[in-house]
Amino acid sequence: LPQGQRAYAMIYAAARVGLTVTLFLIGSNISRPALQKMGLRPLTMAVILWAVVAVSTLLLIRSGFIH
C-alpha cells in the first residue's frame, strides 16, 4: 500500500540492522550474557574498529587500489 511506504522503509531498515547484529553475534560466538558481562566500552571500540576497516576497504576498492 502506498500509504505505508515510509513505515515499510523504516521496518526494512530495522530488520536489516537486526539481521546484521544477529549474524555478527552468531559469527563471533558471543552470547547475550557475555555481552552484558563485557560492558559497553569494549563493544563500542570493536564496532568502531569494524566500521573503520569496512569504510577503508570500501574506499580502497572504489579507488581501484584493490581489485
XYZ file of C-alpha atoms in Angstrom:
67
model
C 0.000 0.000 0.000
C 1.393 3.407 -0.941
C 0.220 4.997 2.340
C 2.585 2.871 4.394
C 5.655 3.292 2.224
C 7.538 5.335 4.848
C 6.692 2.842 7.595
C 7.750 -0.046 5.354
C 11.107 1.605 4.728
C 11.671 2.048 8.462
C 10.705 -1.563 9.181
C 13.009 -2.746 6.397
C 15.934 -0.721 7.780
C 15.346 -2.005 11.324
C 15.137 -5.586 10.052
C 18.439 -5.235 8.192
C 20.173 -3.878 11.283
C 18.701 -6.654 13.410
C 19.803 -9.314 10.955
C 23.298 -7.837 10.734
C 23.678 -7.772 14.520
C 22.357 -11.316 14.829
C 24.735 -12.647 12.181
C 27.628 -10.811 13.841
C 26.818 -12.360 17.205
C 26.458 -15.828 15.683
C 29.707 -15.471 13.768
C 31.643 -14.192 16.742
C 30.074 -16.773 19.078
C 29.094 -14.103 21.630
C 26.039 -14.656 23.817
C 23.858 -12.010 25.426
C 25.178 -12.752 28.961
C 28.746 -12.455 27.649
C 27.903 -9.052 26.131
C 26.433 -7.850 29.424
C 29.487 -9.088 31.338
C 31.892 -7.464 28.869
C 30.437 -3.983 29.190
C 29.784 -1.192 26.737
C 33.293 0.225 26.205
C 34.975 -2.828 24.597
C 31.910 -3.451 22.436
C 31.861 0.177 21.291
C 35.557 0.069 20.458
C 35.084 -3.154 18.474
C 32.209 -1.656 16.481
C 34.237 1.489 15.745
C 37.193 -0.614 14.604
C 34.915 -2.708 12.386
C 33.436 0.460 10.844
C 36.881 1.959 10.168
C 38.080 -1.240 8.485
C 34.869 -1.554 6.439
C 34.936 2.064 5.234
C 38.668 1.937 4.495
C 38.257 -1.243 2.472
C 35.349 0.233 0.539
C 37.347 3.366 -0.265
C 40.319 1.273 -1.439
C 38.040 -0.821 -3.667
C 36.332 2.233 -5.153
C 39.668 3.957 -5.804
C 40.882 0.914 -7.739
C 43.730 0.081 -5.351
C 42.031 -3.246 -4.512
C 40.584 -5.186 -7.437
